[in-house]
CSV table of C-alpha atoms in Angstrom, one decimal:
chain,number,residue,atom,x,y,z
A,1,MET,CA,20.6,-43.4,-0.6
A,2,PRO,CA,20.6,-39.6,0.3
A,3,VAL,CA,21.8,-37.4,-2.6
A,4,SER,CA,24.9,-35.4,-1.7
A,5,ASN,CA,24.5,-31.6,-1.3
A,6,LEU,CA,28.1,-31.1,-2.3
A,7,GLU,CA,28.4,-28.9,-5.4
A,8,LEU,CA,31.6,-29.3,-7.3
A,9,PRO,CA,33.3,-25.9,-7.8
A,10,LYS,CA,32.6,-24.6,-11.3
A,11,GLY,CA,35.7,-23.9,-13.4
A,12,GLY,CA,36.7,-20.7,-15.1
A,13,PHE,CA,36.3,-17.0,-14.2
A,14,ASN,CA,33.5,-15.7,-11.9
A,15,PHE,CA,31.7,-12.8,-13.4
A,16,ASP,CA,29.2,-12.3,-10.5
A,17,ASN,CA,30.4,-8.8,-9.7
A,18,PHE,CA,30.2,-7.6,-13.3
A,19,HIS,CA,26.8,-5.8,-12.8
A,20,ARG,CA,27.8,-4.4,-9.4
A,21,ASN,CA,31.0,-2.9,-10.8
A,22,LYS,CA,29.2,-1.5,-13.8
A,23,THR,CA,26.8,0.3,-11.5
A,24,PHE,CA,29.6,1.7,-9.5
A,25,GLU,CA,31.3,3.0,-12.6
A,26,GLU,CA,28.1,4.7,-13.8
A,27,LYS,CA,27.7,6.3,-10.3
A,28,GLY,CA,31.2,7.8,-10.6
A,29,PHE,CA,33.3,5.4,-8.5
A,30,LYS,CA,36.2,4.2,-10.7
A,31,ALA,CA,38.0,1.0,-9.9
A,32,PRO,CA,41.7,1.4,-8.9
A,33,GLY,CA,44.1,0.8,-11.8
A,34,THR,CA,46.5,-2.1,-11.8
A,35,ARG,CA,50.1,-1.5,-10.8
A,36,LYS,CA,52.4,-2.3,-13.7
A,37,THR,CA,56.1,-2.6,-13.8
A,38,GLY,CA,56.7,-0.2,-16.8
A,39,THR,CA,60.2,-1.8,-16.8
A,40,THR,CA,63.4,-2.5,-18.4
A,41,ILE,CA,64.6,-6.1,-17.9
A,42,CYS,CA,67.4,-7.9,-19.7
A,43,GLY,CA,69.8,-10.8,-19.6
A,44,CYS,CA,72.9,-11.9,-21.4
A,45,VAL,CA,75.1,-15.0,-21.5
A,46,TYR,CA,78.8,-14.6,-20.9
A,47,LYS,CA,81.8,-17.0,-20.7
A,48,GLY,CA,81.1,-18.4,-17.2
A,49,GLY,CA,77.3,-18.2,-17.0
A,50,LEU,CA,74.8,-15.4,-17.4
A,51,VAL,CA,73.9,-12.0,-16.0
A,52,LEU,CA,70.3,-10.8,-15.4
A,53,GLY,CA,69.4,-7.1,-14.9
A,54,ALA,CA,66.3,-5.1,-14.0
A,55,ASP,CA,65.3,-1.5,-13.1
A,56,THR,CA,63.3,-0.9,-9.9
A,57,ARG,CA,60.4,1.4,-10.8
A,58,ALA,CA,56.7,0.2,-10.4
A,59,THR,CA,54.0,2.5,-11.9
A,60,GLU,CA,50.3,2.9,-11.4
A,61,GLY,CA,49.4,4.9,-14.5
A,62,PRO,CA,51.5,8.1,-14.4
A,63,ILE,CA,52.4,7.7,-10.7
A,64,VAL,CA,55.5,5.9,-9.4
A,65,ALA,CA,54.0,3.5,-6.9
A,66,ASP,CA,57.3,1.9,-5.8
A,67,LYS,CA,60.7,3.5,-6.3
A,68,ASN,CA,62.6,0.4,-5.3
A,69,CYS,CA,60.7,-2.8,-6.1
A,70,GLU,CA,62.4,-6.1,-6.8
A,71,LYS,CA,61.9,-7.4,-10.3
A,72,ILE,CA,64.3,-10.3,-10.2
A,73,HIS,CA,62.4,-13.2,-8.7
A,74,TYR,CA,63.8,-16.4,-7.3
A,75,LEU,CA,62.7,-19.6,-9.0
A,76,ALA,CA,65.3,-22.2,-7.9
A,77,PRO,CA,68.8,-22.2,-6.5
A,78,ASN,CA,70.2,-22.2,-10.0
A,79,MET,CA,67.5,-20.0,-11.7
A,80,TYR,CA,66.2,-16.5,-11.5
A,81,CYS,CA,63.4,-14.8,-13.5
A,82,CYS,CA,63.0,-11.1,-14.3
A,83,GLY,CA,59.4,-10.0,-14.7
A,84,ALA,CA,57.8,-7.1,-16.7
A,85,GLY,CA,54.1,-6.3,-17.1
A,86,THR,CA,51.5,-6.5,-14.3
A,87,ALA,CA,53.4,-6.6,-11.0
A,88,ALA,CA,50.9,-8.9,-9.2
A,89,ASP,CA,50.9,-11.4,-12.1
A,90,CYS,CA,54.7,-11.6,-12.2
A,91,ASP,CA,54.9,-12.1,-8.4
A,92,ALA,CA,52.2,-14.7,-8.3
A,93,THR,CA,53.3,-16.6,-11.4
A,94,THR,CA,57.0,-16.8,-10.5
A,95,GLY,CA,56.0,-17.8,-6.9
A,96,LEU,CA,53.7,-20.6,-8.2
A,97,ILE,CA,56.3,-22.0,-10.6
A,98,SER,CA,59.0,-21.8,-7.9
A,99,SER,CA,56.9,-23.9,-5.6
A,100,LYS,CA,56.1,-26.4,-8.4
A,101,LEU,CA,59.8,-26.6,-9.2
A,102,GLU,CA,60.7,-27.4,-5.6
A,103,LEU,CA,58.1,-30.2,-5.5
A,104,HIS,CA,59.5,-31.5,-8.8
A,105,ARG,CA,63.0,-31.5,-7.3
A,106,LEU,CA,61.8,-33.5,-4.4
A,107,GLN,CA,60.1,-36.0,-6.7
A,108,THR,CA,63.0,-36.4,-9.2
A,109,GLY,CA,65.9,-36.0,-6.8
A,110,ARG,CA,67.8,-33.7,-9.1
A,111,PRO,CA,68.4,-30.0,-9.7
A,112,SER,CA,65.8,-28.3,-11.8
A,113,ARG,CA,66.4,-27.7,-15.5
A,114,VAL,CA,65.8,-24.3,-17.0
A,115,ALA,CA,63.7,-25.9,-19.8
A,116,THR,CA,61.4,-27.3,-17.1
A,117,ALA,CA,60.7,-23.9,-15.7
A,118,MET,CA,60.2,-22.5,-19.2
A,119,THR,CA,57.7,-25.2,-20.1
A,120,MET,CA,55.7,-24.8,-16.9
A,121,LEU,CA,55.6,-21.0,-17.3
A,122,LYS,CA,54.7,-21.1,-21.0
A,123,GLN,CA,52.0,-23.7,-20.6
A,124,MET,CA,50.4,-21.7,-17.8
A,125,LEU,CA,50.5,-18.4,-19.7
A,126,PHE,CA,49.1,-20.0,-22.8
A,127,ARG,CA,46.2,-21.5,-20.9
A,128,TYR,CA,45.3,-18.0,-19.7
A,129,GLN,CA,45.5,-16.7,-23.3
A,130,GLY,CA,47.4,-13.5,-22.4
A,131,GLN,CA,45.1,-12.5,-19.5
A,132,VAL,CA,48.0,-13.0,-17.1
A,133,GLY,CA,50.2,-10.1,-18.0
A,134,CYS,CA,53.7,-11.4,-17.4
A,135,ALA,CA,56.6,-10.8,-19.8
A,136,LEU,CA,59.5,-12.8,-18.3
A,137,VAL,CA,63.3,-13.1,-18.8
A,138,LEU,CA,64.2,-16.5,-17.4
A,139,GLY,CA,67.9,-17.3,-16.8
A,140,GLY,CA,69.6,-20.3,-15.2
A,141,ILE,CA,72.3,-22.9,-15.3
A,142,ASP,CA,71.8,-26.6,-15.4
A,143,VAL,CA,73.5,-29.7,-16.9
A,144,ASN,CA,73.1,-28.2,-20.3
A,145,GLY,CA,75.0,-25.1,-19.4
A,146,PRO,CA,73.7,-21.5,-19.1
A,147,GLN,CA,70.4,-20.8,-20.8
A,148,LEU,CA,68.4,-17.7,-21.3
A,149,TYR,CA,64.7,-17.6,-22.4
A,150,THR,CA,62.2,-14.9,-23.0
A,151,ILE,CA,58.6,-15.7,-22.3
A,152,ALA,CA,55.8,-13.4,-23.7
A,153,PRO,CA,52.4,-13.0,-22.0
A,154,HIS,CA,50.6,-15.2,-24.6
A,155,GLY,CA,53.0,-18.1,-23.9
A,156,SER,CA,55.5,-17.9,-26.8
A,157,THR,CA,59.2,-18.4,-25.9
A,158,ASP,CA,62.5,-17.7,-27.5
A,159,LYS,CA,65.9,-19.1,-26.5
A,160,LEU,CA,68.6,-16.5,-27.2
A,161,PRO,CA,72.1,-15.4,-26.0
A,162,TYR,CA,70.8,-11.9,-25.0
A,163,VAL,CA,67.3,-10.7,-24.4
A,164,THR,CA,65.4,-7.6,-23.3
A,165,MET,CA,61.7,-7.1,-22.3
A,166,GLY,CA,59.4,-4.4,-21.0
A,167,SER,CA,58.7,-0.8,-22.1
A,168,GLY,CA,62.4,0.0,-22.0
A,169,SER,CA,63.4,-3.1,-24.0
A,170,LEU,CA,64.1,-1.2,-27.2
A,171,ALA,CA,66.6,1.1,-25.4
A,172,ALA,CA,68.3,-1.8,-23.7
A,173,MET,CA,68.4,-3.9,-27.0
A,174,ALA,CA,70.1,-1.0,-28.8
A,175,ILE,CA,73.0,-1.3,-26.2
A,176,PHE,CA,73.1,-5.1,-26.5
A,177,GLU,CA,73.1,-5.1,-30.3
A,178,HIS,CA,76.0,-2.6,-30.2
A,179,ARG,CA,78.3,-4.3,-27.7
A,180,TRP,CA,77.3,-8.0,-27.0
A,181,LYS,CA,80.0,-10.5,-28.0
A,182,LYS,CA,80.4,-14.2,-27.5
A,183,ASP,CA,82.4,-15.4,-24.5
A,184,MET,CA,82.7,-12.0,-22.7
A,185,GLU,CA,84.4,-11.8,-19.3
A,186,LEU,CA,82.3,-11.3,-16.2
A,187,GLU,CA,83.2,-7.6,-15.7
A,188,GLU,CA,82.4,-6.8,-19.3
A,189,ALA,CA,79.1,-8.6,-19.1
A,190,MET,CA,78.0,-6.9,-15.9
A,191,GLU,CA,79.0,-3.5,-17.3
A,192,LEU,CA,77.0,-4.3,-20.5
A,193,VAL,CA,73.9,-5.3,-18.6
A,194,LYS,CA,74.2,-2.3,-16.3
A,195,ASP,CA,74.4,0.0,-19.3
A,196,ALA,CA,71.5,-1.7,-21.0
A,197,ILE,CA,69.2,-1.2,-18.0
A,198,SER,CA,70.5,2.4,-17.6
A,199,ALA,CA,69.5,3.1,-21.2
A,200,GLY,CA,66.0,2.1,-20.2
A,201,VAL,CA,66.1,4.0,-16.9
A,202,PHE,CA,67.0,7.3,-18.5
A,203,ASN,CA,65.2,7.0,-21.9
A,204,ASP,CA,61.9,5.2,-20.9
A,205,LEU,CA,59.4,6.9,-18.7
A,206,GLY,CA,58.1,3.6,-17.4
A,207,SER,CA,61.5,2.6,-16.0
A,208,GLY,CA,63.7,4.3,-13.4
A,209,SER,CA,65.5,4.4,-10.1
A,210,ASN,CA,68.1,1.7,-9.5
A,211,VAL,CA,69.7,-1.1,-11.4
A,212,ASP,CA,69.6,-4.6,-9.9
A,213,LEU,CA,71.9,-7.3,-11.2
A,214,CYS,CA,72.0,-11.1,-10.7
A,215,VAL,CA,75.0,-13.2,-11.8
A,216,ILE,CA,74.4,-16.9,-12.2
A,217,THR,CA,77.3,-19.3,-12.5
A,218,LYS,CA,77.9,-23.0,-11.9
A,219,GLU,CA,79.4,-22.1,-8.5
A,220,GLY,CA,76.2,-20.2,-7.4
A,221,VAL,CA,74.3,-17.0,-7.6
A,222,ASP,CA,75.5,-13.4,-6.9
A,223,TYR,CA,72.4,-11.3,-6.4
A,224,ARG,CA,73.4,-7.6,-6.5
A,225,ARG,CA,70.4,-5.6,-5.3
A,226,GLY,CA,71.0,-1.9,-6.0
A,227,TYR,CA,74.2,-2.6,-8.1
A,228,ASP,CA,73.9,0.9,-9.5
A,229,LYS,CA,72.0,3.8,-8.0
A,230,PRO,CA,72.2,6.7,-10.4
A,231,ASN,CA,69.0,8.4,-9.2
A,232,GLU,CA,69.6,9.0,-5.5
A,233,ARG,CA,67.8,12.1,-4.2
A,234,GLY,CA,70.1,15.2,-3.9
A,235,ARG,CA,70.9,16.6,-0.5
A,236,LYS,CA,68.4,19.4,0.6
A,237,GLU,CA,69.9,22.8,1.3
A,238,ARG,CA,68.7,22.9,4.9
A,239,SER,CA,66.6,20.8,7.2
A,240,TYR,CA,63.0,21.7,7.1
A,241,LYS,CA,62.2,19.9,10.4
A,242,LEU,CA,60.3,22.2,12.8
A,243,ALA,CA,62.1,23.0,16.0
A,244,PRO,CA,60.8,21.1,19.1
A,245,GLY,CA,58.5,23.4,20.9
A,246,THR,CA,56.8,24.8,17.8
A,247,THR,CA,53.8,22.8,18.9
A,248,SER,CA,53.3,22.4,22.7
A,249,VAL,CA,53.5,18.8,23.7
A,250,LEU,CA,51.0,17.8,26.4
A,251,THR,CA,51.8,14.0,26.8
A,252,SER,CA,54.2,11.6,25.0
A,253,GLN,CA,54.0,7.9,24.3
A,254,PHE,CA,56.5,6.1,22.1
A,255,ARG,CA,55.7,2.8,20.4
A,256,LYS,CA,57.5,1.1,17.6
A,257,PHE,CA,55.2,-0.4,15.0
A,258,VAL,CA,57.4,-1.2,12.1
A,259,ASP,CA,60.4,-3.6,12.2
A,260,VAL,CA,62.3,-4.0,8.9
A,261,ILE,CA,63.3,-7.7,9.0
A,262,GLU,CA,64.4,-8.2,5.4
A,263,GLY,CA,64.7,-6.1,2.3
A,264,ASP,CA,65.4,-2.4,2.2
A,265,ALA,CA,63.7,0.2,4.4
A,266,MET,CA,61.7,2.6,2.3
A,267,ASP,CA,63.6,5.7,1.3
A,268,VAL,CA,62.1,8.6,3.2
A,269,SER,CA,64.9,11.2,2.9
B,1,MET,CA,44.0,-19.9,-48.7
B,2,GLU,CA,43.8,-17.1,-46.2
B,3,HIS,CA,46.8,-15.0,-45.5
B,4,GLY,CA,47.7,-12.2,-43.1
B,5,ASN,CA,47.3,-11.9,-39.3
B,6,THR,CA,43.6,-11.5,-39.2
B,7,ARG,CA,43.1,-13.0,-35.8
B,8,LEU,CA,46.2,-12.1,-33.8
B,9,LYS,CA,45.3,-10.4,-30.4
B,10,PRO,CA,46.8,-7.0,-29.7
B,11,GLY,CA,50.3,-7.4,-28.4
B,12,GLU,CA,50.6,-11.0,-29.4
B,13,VAL,CA,53.9,-12.2,-30.9
B,14,ASP,CA,53.5,-12.7,-34.7
B,15,LEU,CA,55.5,-15.1,-36.9
B,16,GLY,CA,54.9,-12.8,-39.9
B,17,THR,CA,56.9,-15.2,-42.0
B,18,THR,CA,57.8,-17.0,-45.2
B,19,ILE,CA,57.8,-20.8,-44.9
B,20,MET,CA,58.2,-23.5,-47.5
B,21,ALA,CA,58.5,-27.2,-48.0
B,22,VAL,CA,59.5,-29.0,-51.2
B,23,LYS,CA,59.4,-32.7,-52.0
B,24,PHE,CA,62.3,-34.1,-54.1
B,25,ALA,CA,63.4,-37.6,-55.1
B,26,ASN,CA,64.3,-39.1,-51.8
B,27,GLY,CA,63.4,-36.5,-49.2
B,28,VAL,CA,62.0,-33.1,-48.4
B,29,ILE,CA,63.6,-29.6,-48.1
B,30,ILE,CA,61.9,-27.3,-45.6
B,31,GLY,CA,62.8,-23.6,-45.2
B,32,ALA,CA,61.9,-20.5,-43.4
B,33,ASP,CA,62.9,-16.9,-42.7
B,34,SER,CA,63.8,-15.9,-39.1
B,35,ARG,CA,61.7,-12.9,-38.1
B,36,THR,CA,59.2,-12.7,-35.2
B,37,THR,CA,57.5,-9.4,-34.6
B,38,THR,CA,55.4,-7.8,-31.9
B,39,GLY,CA,53.7,-5.0,-33.8
B,40,SER,CA,56.5,-3.3,-35.7
B,41,TYR,CA,59.3,-4.4,-33.3
B,42,ILE,CA,61.3,-7.5,-34.2
B,43,ALA,CA,61.2,-9.5,-31.0
B,44,ASN,CA,63.6,-12.2,-32.4
B,45,ARG,CA,65.6,-11.8,-35.6
B,46,VAL,CA,67.1,-15.3,-35.5
B,47,THR,CA,64.0,-17.4,-34.8
B,48,ASP,CA,64.0,-21.1,-35.7
B,49,LYS,CA,60.6,-21.7,-37.3
B,50,LEU,CA,61.5,-25.3,-38.3
B,51,THR,CA,60.3,-27.3,-35.3
B,52,MET,CA,61.0,-31.0,-34.9
B,53,VAL,CA,58.0,-33.1,-33.9
B,54,HIS,CA,59.8,-36.4,-34.5
B,55,ASP,CA,63.1,-37.7,-35.8
B,56,ARG,CA,62.1,-37.5,-39.5
B,57,ILE,CA,59.1,-35.1,-39.2
B,58,TYR,CA,59.3,-31.3,-39.0
B,59,CYS,CA,56.8,-28.6,-39.1
B,60,CYS,CA,57.1,-25.0,-40.4
B,61,ARG,CA,55.2,-22.5,-38.2
B,62,SER,CA,53.4,-19.3,-39.3
B,63,GLY,CA,50.9,-17.1,-37.5
B,64,SER,CA,50.8,-16.7,-33.7
B,65,ALA,CA,54.1,-17.7,-32.1
B,66,ALA,CA,52.3,-18.8,-28.9
B,67,ASP,CA,49.6,-20.8,-30.7
B,68,THR,CA,52.0,-22.6,-33.0
B,69,GLN,CA,54.5,-23.4,-30.2
B,70,ALA,CA,51.8,-24.8,-28.1
B,71,VAL,CA,50.3,-26.9,-30.9
B,72,ALA,CA,53.7,-28.2,-32.0
B,73,ASP,CA,54.6,-29.2,-28.4
B,74,MET,CA,51.3,-31.1,-28.1
B,75,VAL,CA,51.9,-33.0,-31.4
B,76,HIS,CA,55.5,-33.7,-30.3
B,77,TYR,CA,54.1,-35.3,-27.1
B,78,TYR,CA,51.5,-37.4,-29.0
B,79,LEU,CA,54.2,-38.6,-31.5
B,80,GLN,CA,56.5,-39.7,-28.6
B,81,LEU,CA,53.5,-41.6,-27.2
B,82,TYR,CA,52.8,-43.1,-30.6
B,83,THR,CA,56.5,-44.3,-30.9
B,84,ALA,CA,56.4,-45.8,-27.4
B,85,GLN,CA,53.2,-47.6,-28.0
B,86,GLU,CA,53.6,-48.7,-31.7
B,87,GLY,CA,57.4,-49.3,-31.5
B,88,GLU,CA,58.1,-47.6,-34.8
B,89,ARG,CA,58.3,-44.1,-36.4
B,90,PRO,CA,55.0,-42.5,-37.1
B,91,PRO,CA,54.0,-41.7,-40.7
B,92,VAL,CA,54.1,-38.1,-41.8
B,93,GLU,CA,50.4,-38.4,-42.5
B,94,THR,CA,49.6,-39.2,-38.9
B,95,ALA,CA,51.6,-36.2,-37.7
B,96,ALA,CA,49.8,-34.0,-40.2
B,97,ASN,CA,46.4,-35.2,-39.1
B,98,LEU,CA,47.3,-34.6,-35.4
B,99,PHE,CA,48.0,-31.0,-36.3
B,100,ARG,CA,44.8,-30.8,-38.3
B,101,GLU,CA,42.7,-32.2,-35.4
B,102,LEU,CA,44.1,-29.5,-33.1
B,103,CYS,CA,43.8,-26.7,-35.6
B,104,TYR,CA,40.3,-27.6,-36.8
B,105,THR,CA,38.6,-28.2,-33.4
B,106,ASN,CA,40.2,-25.0,-32.0
B,107,LYS,CA,39.8,-22.9,-35.1
B,108,ASP,CA,38.1,-20.1,-33.3
B,109,GLY,CA,40.9,-19.6,-30.8
B,110,LEU,CA,44.0,-20.3,-32.9
B,111,SER,CA,45.9,-18.4,-35.5
B,112,ALA,CA,48.2,-21.0,-36.9
B,113,GLY,CA,49.3,-21.8,-40.5
B,114,ILE,CA,51.4,-25.0,-40.4
B,115,ILE,CA,53.3,-27.0,-43.1
B,116,VAL,CA,54.2,-30.5,-42.0
B,117,ALA,CA,57.0,-32.3,-43.9
B,118,GLY,CA,59.1,-35.4,-43.5
B,119,TRP,CA,60.0,-38.9,-44.5
B,120,ASP,CA,58.5,-42.2,-43.5
B,121,LYS,CA,59.1,-45.8,-44.7
B,122,TYR,CA,55.5,-46.2,-46.1
B,123,LYS,CA,55.3,-43.2,-48.5
B,124,GLY,CA,58.8,-41.9,-48.5
B,125,PRO,CA,58.9,-38.1,-48.5
B,126,SER,CA,55.7,-36.1,-48.2
B,127,VAL,CA,54.4,-32.5,-47.6
B,128,TYR,CA,51.1,-31.5,-46.0
B,129,THR,CA,49.8,-28.0,-45.5
B,130,ILE,CA,47.3,-27.0,-42.8
B,131,PRO,CA,46.1,-23.4,-43.3
B,132,LEU,CA,44.1,-21.2,-40.9
B,133,GLY,CA,40.8,-23.0,-41.0
B,134,GLY,CA,42.2,-26.5,-40.2
B,135,SER,CA,41.9,-28.2,-43.6
B,136,ILE,CA,44.6,-30.5,-44.7
B,137,HIS,CA,46.2,-30.7,-48.2
B,138,GLU,CA,48.9,-33.0,-49.5
B,139,GLN,CA,51.1,-31.2,-52.1
B,140,PRO,CA,54.4,-31.8,-53.9
B,141,PHE,CA,55.5,-28.4,-52.6
B,142,SER,CA,53.9,-25.8,-50.3
B,143,ILE,CA,54.5,-22.2,-49.4
B,144,GLY,CA,52.9,-20.3,-46.4
B,145,GLY,CA,53.0,-17.2,-44.3
B,146,SER,CA,52.6,-13.5,-45.2
B,147,GLY,CA,55.7,-13.5,-47.5
B,148,SER,CA,54.4,-16.4,-49.6
B,149,THR,CA,52.0,-14.2,-51.5
B,150,TYR,CA,54.9,-12.6,-53.2
B,151,ILE,CA,56.4,-15.8,-54.6
B,152,TYR,CA,53.5,-17.8,-56.0
B,153,GLY,CA,54.4,-16.8,-59.5
B,154,TYR,CA,58.1,-17.6,-59.0
B,155,CYS,CA,57.4,-21.0,-57.4
B,156,ASP,CA,54.8,-22.1,-60.0
B,157,ALA,CA,57.2,-21.1,-62.8
B,158,ASN,CA,60.3,-22.8,-61.3
B,159,PHE,CA,59.1,-26.0,-59.5
B,160,ARG,CA,59.6,-29.3,-61.2
B,161,ASP,CA,58.7,-32.8,-60.0
B,162,ASP,CA,62.0,-34.3,-60.9
B,163,MET,CA,64.5,-32.0,-59.1
B,164,THR,CA,67.7,-33.3,-57.5
B,165,LYS,CA,68.5,-32.4,-53.9
B,166,GLU,CA,70.8,-29.6,-54.9
B,167,GLU,CA,68.2,-28.1,-57.3
B,168,ALA,CA,65.5,-28.3,-54.6
B,169,ILE,CA,67.8,-26.5,-52.1
B,170,LYS,CA,68.5,-23.7,-54.6
B,171,PHE,CA,64.8,-23.4,-55.4
B,172,THR,CA,63.8,-23.1,-51.7
B,173,LYS,CA,66.6,-20.8,-50.9
B,174,ASN,CA,65.9,-18.4,-53.8
B,175,SER,CA,62.1,-18.4,-53.2
B,176,ILE,CA,62.5,-17.5,-49.5
B,177,ALA,CA,65.1,-14.8,-50.3
B,178,LEU,CA,62.8,-13.2,-52.8
B,179,ALA,CA,59.9,-13.2,-50.3
B,180,MET,CA,62.1,-11.8,-47.6
B,181,SER,CA,63.1,-8.9,-49.8
B,182,ARG,CA,59.5,-7.9,-50.5
B,183,ASP,CA,57.7,-8.8,-47.3
B,184,GLY,CA,58.3,-6.5,-44.2
B,185,SER,CA,57.2,-9.3,-41.9
B,186,SER,CA,59.9,-11.7,-43.2
B,187,GLY,CA,63.6,-11.3,-42.9
B,188,GLY,CA,66.8,-12.1,-41.0
B,189,VAL,CA,68.5,-15.3,-42.0
B,190,ILE,CA,67.3,-18.4,-44.0
B,191,ARG,CA,67.1,-21.7,-42.1
B,192,LEU,CA,66.8,-24.9,-44.2
B,193,ALA,CA,66.6,-28.5,-43.3
B,194,ILE,CA,66.9,-31.6,-45.5
B,195,ILE,CA,65.0,-34.6,-44.3
B,196,ASP,CA,65.4,-38.1,-45.8
B,197,GLU,CA,65.8,-41.7,-44.7
B,198,SER,CA,69.3,-41.2,-43.2
B,199,GLY,CA,68.4,-38.2,-41.1
B,200,VAL,CA,68.1,-34.4,-40.9
B,201,GLU,CA,70.8,-32.0,-42.3
B,202,ARG,CA,70.5,-28.3,-41.3
B,203,ILE,CA,71.7,-25.4,-43.4
B,204,PHE,CA,72.1,-21.9,-42.2
B,205,VAL,CA,72.3,-18.9,-44.6
B,206,PRO,CA,73.4,-15.7,-42.8
B,207,GLY,CA,71.7,-12.4,-43.7
B,208,ASN,CA,74.7,-11.1,-45.6
B,209,GLN,CA,75.0,-14.3,-47.8
B,210,LEU,CA,71.4,-14.3,-49.1
B,211,PRO,CA,71.0,-14.9,-52.9
B,212,THR,CA,70.5,-11.5,-54.6
B,213,PHE,CA,68.3,-10.6,-57.5
B,214,TRP,CA,67.4,-7.3,-59.1
B,215,GLU,CA,68.1,-4.6,-56.5
B,216,GLY,CA,67.3,-1.5,-58.5
């Protein structure tokens, strides 16, 4: 009987390019840094449900790579997850668990539970021993009421009534510890979360730009992208556009390359 | 017995901790502080370090939060399987040995100091301690975590084999309070649980109602 030539894929990381990369670095070609979401994210439980909040700055070292990124990720119709740490890891991890949850819903025939998402996330992060750099604030409502979890990169979780994560977490937590009360009304809770994120935006260099909010109740989700925009660019004194005719135009051809279908157009003011 | 966070990775969440378990006539008292730290920031000041792995078996966790949560979840799963297959509650010794198996075989990758305590119909109440290397020791009482180093003298001087439930609660509460007042990695509130044949009773001691001693 002929022996199969099929080689089963080897598990684990592939270090084949290690020597190549080392040579590049020695020759002076440095690899690009990872984009991190410096970040302030937070969440708090109130009378009717919970409110999640996040800033919108994504950094690559000292440079702001994205002034208006989305850090509140969809997981399920009744669950959203804020992500701090490495941006790619947060996007990929929440996307993966969101898909797993949908398959799970189809299999079980019921709405997903927050503890299920938490367990899937923590078991994956633990398996990668902290190499997947996600620090998450998971919030959602299920049959057991509103629940808020914090998930650290190494896979430990805490269930609390108010949580903050990211480089701006200390600033945000100071606001929460001062003003959080049990059974707040919605307006009070939204104001509190907005102020907590703002504390991070203004006092932490890794956080900035706008405040995004997400209110989750039994009735549904109210996703407030750009709930507060305290950092809009000031109006310039005059227009610096050059008058038509400054450069002689020989021929003209107009073609539209970019169509903004969803999300916000990039701010180029 | 090793102490201190010798093997925590940078940025990992640490259960600095004072944990304790005490056997008395018909049951066990387990207790812990409530502080979890990341470096010098307190990530959770109201942590519950007393984790149920079965109806009448709890574990006290110290070391890495991620490692101990993962191990406790696995033992919880194994014990549910045991109950489904054997049709009765597992002995505390079985639970403790499951912890030991995980902690010993993965000793290089784990930073977990665990005390297992509970009640079963074969031996009644028992306490087992599983320190960093994955050895297992049955003891009448056990203390663990970074804060425990400050109360060895107090515990050795005050423990008695024949304590009543109330005396055992006072002993545990006082010991943890003393450790919390001296260890920077321990603090917050005291959580206690009393496990006996009839069930588990939880006691919560808020930070402003801790037993006080010489304050200077």
